[in-house]
Short mmCIF file of C-alpha atoms in Angstrom, two decimals:
data_model
loop_
_atom_site.label_atom_id
_atom_site.label_comp_id
_atom_site.label_asym_id
_atom_site.label_seq_id
_atom_site.Cartn_x
_atom_site.Cartn_y
_atom_site.Cartn_z
CA SER Y 1117 100.51 74.10 107.48
CA PHE Y 1118 102.74 77.17 107.55
CA LEU Y 1119 101.27 78.51 104.26
CA LEU Y 1120 97.80 78.06 105.29
CA LYS Y 1121 98.59 79.94 108.61
CA LEU Y 1122 100.28 82.76 106.51
CA GLU Y 1123 97.25 83.03 104.29
CA ASN Y 1124 94.88 83.33 107.19
CA LYS Y 1125 97.11 85.97 108.77
CA THR Y 1126 97.03 88.15 105.54
CA LYS Y 1127 93.27 87.49 105.27
CA GLY Y 1128 92.91 88.69 108.91
CA LYS Y 1129 94.89 91.81 108.00
CA LEU Y 1130 92.58 92.40 105.06
CA GLN Y 1131 89.45 91.82 107.13
CA LYS Y 1132 90.41 94.24 109.71
CA GLN Y 1133 88.42 94.28 112.92
CA ILE Y 1134 85.50 96.58 112.73
CA CYS Y 1135 85.05 98.94 115.75
CA GLN Y 1136 81.50 98.22 117.08
CA VAL Y 1137 81.41 101.62 118.90
CA VAL Y 1138 81.89 103.62 115.79
CA LEU Y 1139 79.66 101.47 113.54
CA ASP Y 1140 76.84 101.93 116.15
CA HIS Y 1141 77.38 105.70 116.07
CA PHE Y 1142 77.50 105.79 112.18
CA GLU Y 1143 74.43 103.54 112.00
CA LYS Y 1144 72.25 106.02 114.02
CA GLN Y 1145 73.53 109.17 112.34
CA TYR Y 1146 73.66 107.95 108.75
CA THR Y 1147 70.46 106.10 108.78
CA ARG Y 1148 68.95 109.47 109.75
CA GLU Y 1149 70.94 111.45 107.15
CA LEU Y 1150 71.09 109.15 104.24
CA GLY Y 1151 68.12 106.83 104.65
CA ASP Y 1152 68.15 103.63 102.58
CA THR Y 1153 71.33 104.71 100.82
CA TRP Y 1154 73.32 104.09 104.01
CA THR Y 1155 72.77 100.24 103.81
CA ASN Y 1156 74.75 100.02 100.49
CA VAL Y 1157 77.48 102.46 101.67
CA ARG Y 1158 77.96 100.51 104.91
CA ASP Y 1159 78.29 97.33 103.07
CA VAL Y 1160 81.22 98.67 101.17
CA LEU Y 1161 82.95 100.64 104.10
CA THR Y 1162 82.76 97.57 106.40
CA TYR Y 1163 84.26 95.33 103.84
CA PRO Y 1164 87.82 96.27 102.87
CA LEU Y 1165 88.10 93.29 100.37
CA CYS Y 1166 85.98 95.14 97.89
CA TRP Y 1167 87.79 98.52 98.15
CA GLN Y 1168 89.46 99.75 95.05
CA TYR Y 1169 92.56 101.94 94.58
CA ALA Y 1170 93.37 104.21 91.66
CA VAL Y 1171 96.81 104.73 90.16
CA LEU Y 1172 97.75 108.32 89.58
CA LEU Y 1173 100.71 108.51 87.17
CA ASN Y 1174 103.55 110.90 87.86
CA LYS Y 1175 104.36 113.00 84.70
CA PHE Y 1176 107.77 113.74 86.10
CA SER Y 1177 108.82 110.11 86.09
CA GLN Y 1178 106.97 108.85 82.99
CA SER Y 1179 107.05 105.17 81.91
CA ALA Y 1180 105.39 103.88 78.80
CA GLU Y 1181 105.92 100.36 80.27
CA LEU Y 1182 103.76 101.22 83.29
CA GLU Y 1183 100.86 102.38 81.18
CA ASN Y 1184 101.04 99.14 79.08
CA THR Y 1185 101.16 97.09 82.41
CA LEU Y 1186 98.02 98.93 83.59
CA HIS Y 1187 96.07 98.36 80.28
CA VAL Y 1188 97.04 94.55 80.39
CA LYS Y 1189 95.78 94.40 83.96
CA GLY Y 1190 92.44 95.78 82.88
CA TYR Y 1191 92.81 99.46 84.07
CA HIS Y 1192 91.26 102.36 82.10
CA PRO Y 1193 91.44 106.09 82.53
CA ALA Y 1194 89.22 107.31 85.39
CA PHE Y 1195 88.42 110.57 83.79
CA GLN Y 1196 87.34 110.95 80.24
CA GLY Y 1197 84.93 112.93 78.09
CA PRO Y 1198 83.41 116.37 78.57
CA LEU Y 1199 84.94 117.52 81.99
CA PRO Y 1200 85.00 121.21 82.45
CA TYR Y 1201 88.66 120.92 83.42
CA LEU Y 1202 90.88 117.90 82.56
CA PRO Y 1203 94.59 118.63 81.81
CA ALA Y 1204 95.99 116.01 79.37
CA SER Y 1205 98.94 115.65 81.91
CA LEU Y 1206 96.69 114.36 84.65
CA LYS Y 1207 96.48 110.56 84.09
CA CYS Y 1208 94.66 108.32 86.48
CA TYR Y 1209 93.85 104.59 86.11
CA ILE Y 1210 91.16 102.57 87.65
CA ARG Y 1211 89.58 99.23 87.21
CA ARG Y 1212 86.23 97.68 88.33
CA THR Y 1213 87.81 94.87 90.31
CA PRO Y 1214 88.85 95.50 93.86
CA GLY Y 1215 92.39 95.41 95.10
CA ARG Y 1216 95.51 97.52 95.12
CA PHE Y 1217 98.25 97.84 92.46
CA PRO Y 1218 101.58 97.07 94.17
CA ALA Y 1219 103.10 100.14 95.97
CA GLN Y 1220 106.45 101.42 95.12
CA LYS Y 1221 109.44 101.46 97.51
CA HIS Y 1222 111.22 104.74 98.22
CA GLN Y 1223 114.50 104.95 96.33
CA ALA Y 1224 116.97 107.62 97.09
CA GLY Y 1225 117.41 109.90 94.16
CA LYS Y 1226 114.72 108.29 92.08
CA LEU Y 1227 111.18 109.64 91.65
CA LYS Y 1228 108.23 107.38 92.08
CA GLU Y 1229 106.13 106.64 89.00
CA TYR Y 1230 102.74 106.57 90.51
CA TYR Y 1231 100.67 107.29 93.53
CA LEU Y 1232 97.92 104.98 94.82
CA LEU Y 1233 94.73 106.74 96.00
CA ASN Y 1234 91.08 106.79 96.22
CA ALA Y 1235 89.92 108.09 92.82
CA ALA Y 1236 87.41 110.35 94.45
CA SER Y 1237 90.19 112.45 96.03
CA LEU Y 1238 91.07 113.73 92.63
CA LEU Y 1239 87.56 115.39 92.39
CA PRO Y 1240 88.61 118.37 94.66
CA VAL Y 1241 91.68 118.90 92.37
CA LEU Y 1242 89.55 118.89 89.27
CA ALA Y 1243 87.05 121.26 90.77
CA LEU Y 1244 89.82 123.78 91.74
CA GLU Y 1245 90.84 124.15 88.17
CA VAL Y 1246 94.47 125.38 88.79
CA LYS Y 1247 96.05 127.06 85.73
CA ASP Y 1248 99.70 127.76 85.04
CA GLY Y 1249 101.19 130.84 86.93
CA GLU Y 1250 98.54 130.91 89.67
CA ASP Y 1251 99.44 131.24 93.27
CA VAL Y 1252 98.08 128.17 95.06
CA LEU Y 1253 97.62 127.17 98.65
CA ASP Y 1254 96.91 123.58 99.86
CA LEU Y 1255 95.98 124.44 103.46
CA CYS Y 1256 95.81 120.88 104.99
CA ALA Y 1257 98.23 119.19 102.56
CA ALA Y 1258 99.32 115.99 104.20
CA PRO Y 1259 99.95 113.17 103.25
CA GLY Y 1260 100.47 115.06 99.81
CA GLY Y 1261 98.41 113.12 97.28
CA LYS Y 1262 96.30 116.14 96.30
CA SER Y 1263 99.40 118.45 96.03
CA VAL Y 1264 101.05 115.92 93.82
CA ALA Y 1265 97.87 115.83 91.67
CA ILE Y 1266 97.72 119.57 91.43
CA LEU Y 1267 101.28 119.68 90.07
CA GLN Y 1268 100.29 116.99 87.55
CA CYS Y 1269 97.68 119.52 86.22
CA ALA Y 1270 99.59 122.87 86.04
CA TYR Y 1271 102.72 124.80 86.95
CA PRO Y 1272 101.68 127.22 89.77
CA GLY Y 1273 103.55 130.57 89.99
CA SER Y 1274 103.94 129.58 93.64
CA PHE Y 1275 102.69 126.62 95.50
CA HIS Y 1276 102.31 126.80 99.33
CA CYS Y 1277 101.74 123.38 101.08
CA ASN Y 1278 100.81 123.61 104.69
CA GLU Y 1279 100.39 121.01 107.42
CA TYR Y 1280 100.04 121.89 110.94
CA ASP Y 1281 100.62 118.41 112.37
CA ASP Y 1282 104.21 117.52 112.93
CA LEU Y 1283 104.12 113.93 111.98
CA ARG Y 1284 101.88 114.46 108.90
CA SER Y 1285 104.12 117.34 107.87
CA ARG Y 1286 107.11 115.13 107.68
CA TRP Y 1287 105.01 112.70 105.64
CA LEU Y 1288 104.10 115.58 103.29
CA LYS Y 1289 107.74 116.53 102.79
CA LYS Y 1290 108.61 112.89 101.89
CA THR Y 1291 105.74 112.72 99.41
CA ILE Y 1292 106.89 115.80 97.65
CA GLU Y 1293 110.43 114.58 97.56
CA SER Y 1294 109.25 111.27 96.11
CA PHE Y 1295 107.22 112.77 93.28
CA ILE Y 1296 108.39 116.25 92.40
CA PRO Y 1297 111.77 116.92 90.66
CA ASP Y 1298 114.34 119.42 91.96
CA PRO Y 1299 113.82 122.52 89.90
CA LEU Y 1300 110.22 122.45 90.70
CA THR Y 1301 110.47 121.93 94.32
CA ASN Y 1302 111.95 125.45 94.49
CA LEU Y 1303 108.43 126.78 93.74
CA ILE Y 1304 107.03 124.81 96.65
CA MET Y 1305 106.86 126.17 100.12
CA VAL Y 1306 106.13 123.60 102.79
CA SER Y 1307 105.06 125.15 106.14
CA LYS Y 1308 103.66 124.00 109.50
CA LEU Y 1309 101.47 126.99 110.28
CA ASP Y 1310 98.17 126.81 112.18
CA GLY Y 1311 95.75 126.85 109.21
CA THR Y 1312 93.16 128.97 111.13
CA GLN Y 1313 95.93 131.78 111.26
CA ILE Y 1314 97.02 131.76 107.71
CA GLY Y 1315 94.35 134.27 106.64
CA ASP Y 1316 95.76 136.87 109.03
CA LEU Y 1317 99.41 135.96 108.06
CA LYS Y 1318 98.94 135.99 104.32
CA PRO Y 1319 95.97 138.11 103.52
CA GLU Y 1320 94.67 138.09 99.91
CA LEU Y 1321 97.79 136.25 98.64
CA TYR Y 1322 96.43 133.26 96.65
CA ASP Y 1323 94.30 132.68 93.47
CA LYS Y 1324 93.30 129.12 94.42
CA ILE Y 1325 92.95 127.46 97.71
CA LEU Y 1326 92.39 123.76 98.59
CA VAL Y 1327 91.00 123.20 102.08
CA ASP Y 1328 91.03 119.37 102.36
CA ALA Y 1329 90.03 119.52 106.00
CA PRO Y 1330 90.64 117.34 109.00
CA CYS Y 1331 87.59 115.33 109.27
CA SER Y 1332 86.10 112.11 110.77
CA ASN Y 1333 87.49 109.84 108.32
CA ASP Y 1334 84.54 107.26 107.91
CA ARG Y 1335 86.81 104.59 106.38
CA SER Y 1336 89.64 104.48 108.89
CA TRP Y 1337 87.44 105.32 111.93
CA LEU Y 1338 85.44 102.11 111.37
CA PHE Y 1339 88.62 100.14 111.99
CA SER Y 1340 89.79 102.08 115.04
CA SER Y 1341 92.33 99.91 116.80
CA ASP Y 1342 91.05 100.27 120.28
CA ILE Y 1343 87.82 101.21 122.06
CA GLN Y 1344 89.45 104.22 123.81
CA GLN Y 1345 90.78 105.82 120.65
CA ALA Y 1346 87.32 105.35 119.04
CA THR Y 1347 85.37 106.78 121.92
CA LEU Y 1348 87.80 109.76 121.99
CA ARG Y 1349 87.41 110.20 118.31
CA LEU Y 1350 83.64 110.23 118.63
CA ILE Y 1351 83.76 112.83 121.39
CA GLN Y 1352 86.04 115.07 119.49
CA ARG Y 1353 83.90 114.63 116.36
CA LYS Y 1354 81.59 117.34 117.66
CA GLU Y 1355 84.42 119.82 117.68
CA LEU Y 1356 85.50 119.21 114.16
CA SER Y 1357 82.90 121.30 112.35
CA PHE Y 1358 83.97 124.37 114.35
CA LEU Y 1359 87.67 123.75 113.31
CA GLN Y 1360 86.50 123.30 109.71
CA PHE Y 1361 84.58 126.54 109.81
CA GLN Y 1362 87.75 128.37 111.20
CA LEU Y 1363 89.82 126.92 108.50
CA LEU Y 1364 87.47 127.97 105.81
CA ARG Y 1365 87.18 131.51 107.12
CA SER Y 1366 90.91 131.80 107.39
CA ALA Y 1367 91.24 130.58 103.81
CA ILE Y 1368 88.69 133.06 102.57
CA LYS Y 1369 90.87 135.79 104.10
CA ALA Y 1370 94.01 134.44 102.39
CA LEU Y 1371 92.18 134.41 98.92
CA ARG Y 1372 92.38 137.26 96.48
CA PRO Y 1373 89.12 138.77 95.31
CA GLY Y 1374 88.00 136.81 92.28
CA GLY Y 1375 89.93 133.68 93.66
CA SER Y 1376 88.24 130.41 94.34
CA LEU Y 1377 88.44 127.86 97.00
CA VAL Y 1378 87.56 124.06 97.15
CA TYR Y 1379 86.48 122.48 100.43
CA SER Y 1380 86.67 118.72 100.76
CA THR Y 1381 86.37 116.04 103.38
CA CYS Y 1382 86.39 112.27 103.35
CA THR Y 1383 83.27 111.85 105.61
CA LEU Y 1384 79.50 111.39 104.94
CA SER Y 1385 78.68 113.57 108.01
CA LYS Y 1386 76.40 116.44 107.21
CA ALA Y 1387 77.60 118.39 110.17
CA GLU Y 1388 81.21 118.51 108.64
CA ASN Y 1389 79.88 118.96 104.96
CA SER Y 1390 76.97 120.92 103.98
CA ASP Y 1391 76.38 122.40 107.31
CA VAL Y 1392 79.81 123.98 107.34
CA ILE Y 1393 79.44 125.46 103.90
CA ASN Y 1394 76.02 126.83 104.67
CA LEU Y 1395 77.38 128.41 107.73
CA ILE Y 1396 80.11 130.12 105.67
CA LEU Y 1397 77.77 131.18 103.04
CA ASN Y 1398 75.44 132.73 105.60
CA SER Y 1399 78.28 134.50 107.61
CA CYS Y 1400 80.71 135.70 104.82
CA SER Y 1401 78.95 138.22 102.47
CA ASN Y 1402 82.04 138.19 100.22
CA VAL Y 1403 81.73 134.58 99.10
CA MET Y 1404 79.55 133.00 96.45
CA PRO Y 1405 78.83 129.30 95.73
CA VAL Y 1406 80.16 128.05 92.41
CA ASP Y 1407 78.19 125.52 90.44
CA ILE Y 1408 80.22 122.18 90.03
CA SER Y 1409 77.26 120.02 88.78
CA GLU Y 1410 78.94 119.80 85.25
CA LEU Y 1411 81.88 118.05 86.86
CA ALA Y 1412 79.54 115.61 88.67
CA LYS Y 1413 77.60 114.87 85.48
CA ALA Y 1414 80.76 114.25 83.51
CA VAL Y 1415 82.14 111.72 85.85
CA SER Y 1416 78.85 109.98 86.86
CA GLN Y 1417 79.92 106.83 84.82
CA GLU Y 1418 82.59 106.15 87.48
CA PHE Y 1419 81.25 107.69 90.56
CA THR Y 1420 78.02 107.49 92.53
CA PHE Y 1421 76.74 110.79 94.00
CA LEU Y 1422 74.25 111.48 96.68
CA SER Y 1423 71.16 112.93 95.08
CA GLY Y 1424 69.49 116.12 96.26
CA THR Y 1425 72.67 118.10 97.05
CA GLN Y 1426 73.08 121.68 95.95
CA GLN Y 1427 74.87 122.70 92.75
CA HIS Y 1428 77.96 123.98 94.45
CA GLU Y 1429 78.50 120.61 96.19
CA LEU Y 1430 78.77 116.87 95.62
CA LEU Y 1431 79.05 113.79 97.83
CA VAL Y 1432 80.51 110.56 96.45
CA LEU Y 1433 79.00 107.48 97.96
CA PRO Y 1434 80.95 104.21 97.77
CA GLU Y 1435 79.22 101.20 96.14
CA LYS Y 1436 80.32 97.87 95.04
CA GLY Y 1437 82.25 98.13 91.78
CA ARG Y 1438 82.50 101.86 92.33
CA ALA Y 1439 83.89 101.84 95.84
CA TRP Y 1440 85.25 105.37 95.75
CA GLY Y 1441 84.62 107.93 98.46
CA PRO Y 1442 83.20 109.08 100.67
CA MET Y 1443 84.36 112.37 99.40
CA TYR Y 1444 82.49 115.65 99.81
CA VAL Y 1445 83.41 118.53 97.59
CA ALA Y 1446 82.23 122.13 97.66
CA LYS Y 1447 83.45 125.19 95.67
CA LEU Y 1448 83.28 128.78 96.60
CA LYS Y 1449 84.40 132.15 95.05
CA LYS Y 1450 85.55 135.37 96.65
CA MET Y 1451 83.87 138.42 95.39
#
């Protein structure tokens, strides 16, 4: 029957095709880097039907009705308790069961009420601890979820959102238009600069910088649509850590002394995570690691972390019922 066909079609869409080339590559690398932990992580990453999505509320378009609906549907606040930094205006809801809250259509002249995201992507924002009046740079800002989250937390003195990639930059602009009201958009500068050049163009200009770097996105790469794209991605993967290092070095130049920086990726790859941070710490004498273990401890109810990481970093490992991540977060301060 037609309905059965339709149901199978949607199921097929949800059970996207796993790209064997990528899985084999991950299998080798992550068994080596993560040991037994990889098996559980792999089970989540390769099974989209168990993925979860968080609902980040937009304080500029508040609706009591929406919060009630979320409660009724079994959602609860993702962040509670003794976090080192948790503005009351940042509201994010999650639930244990998989699935996605319905997305909102874009309506001209009307702000969206919420943004759907991986709850772990708010950890870099919480680690950054933006305060009112600070000058903030989001260096690789598209699609814009973290920029929107930063603006839920505080009113920066100035907010610079940068995205080098043309297509992604348009996506970023649209996100900001959909979530941020007019007077506030005047504080926001959206640019398409090469992130590796920003330090030279804007030296010591910012109090806080988020470097949510281009990385090998483990979740989406596993479902690469064709072998050629996947193979190309895996070849280019080796070059990513050098780009990430350059972006970080540039960001450090753009930071004021006393300012701090958060680096994040959505990959499990050590080469793109702690290796890059260690390289920076070893080559930049004006940068110190910042302990974020309190943040990790405070959210350990909702997130699973790789054990044995250093105090200035954390790595969220997806597991069933807590399918958040992968998300690597590290924090540095400029002396």
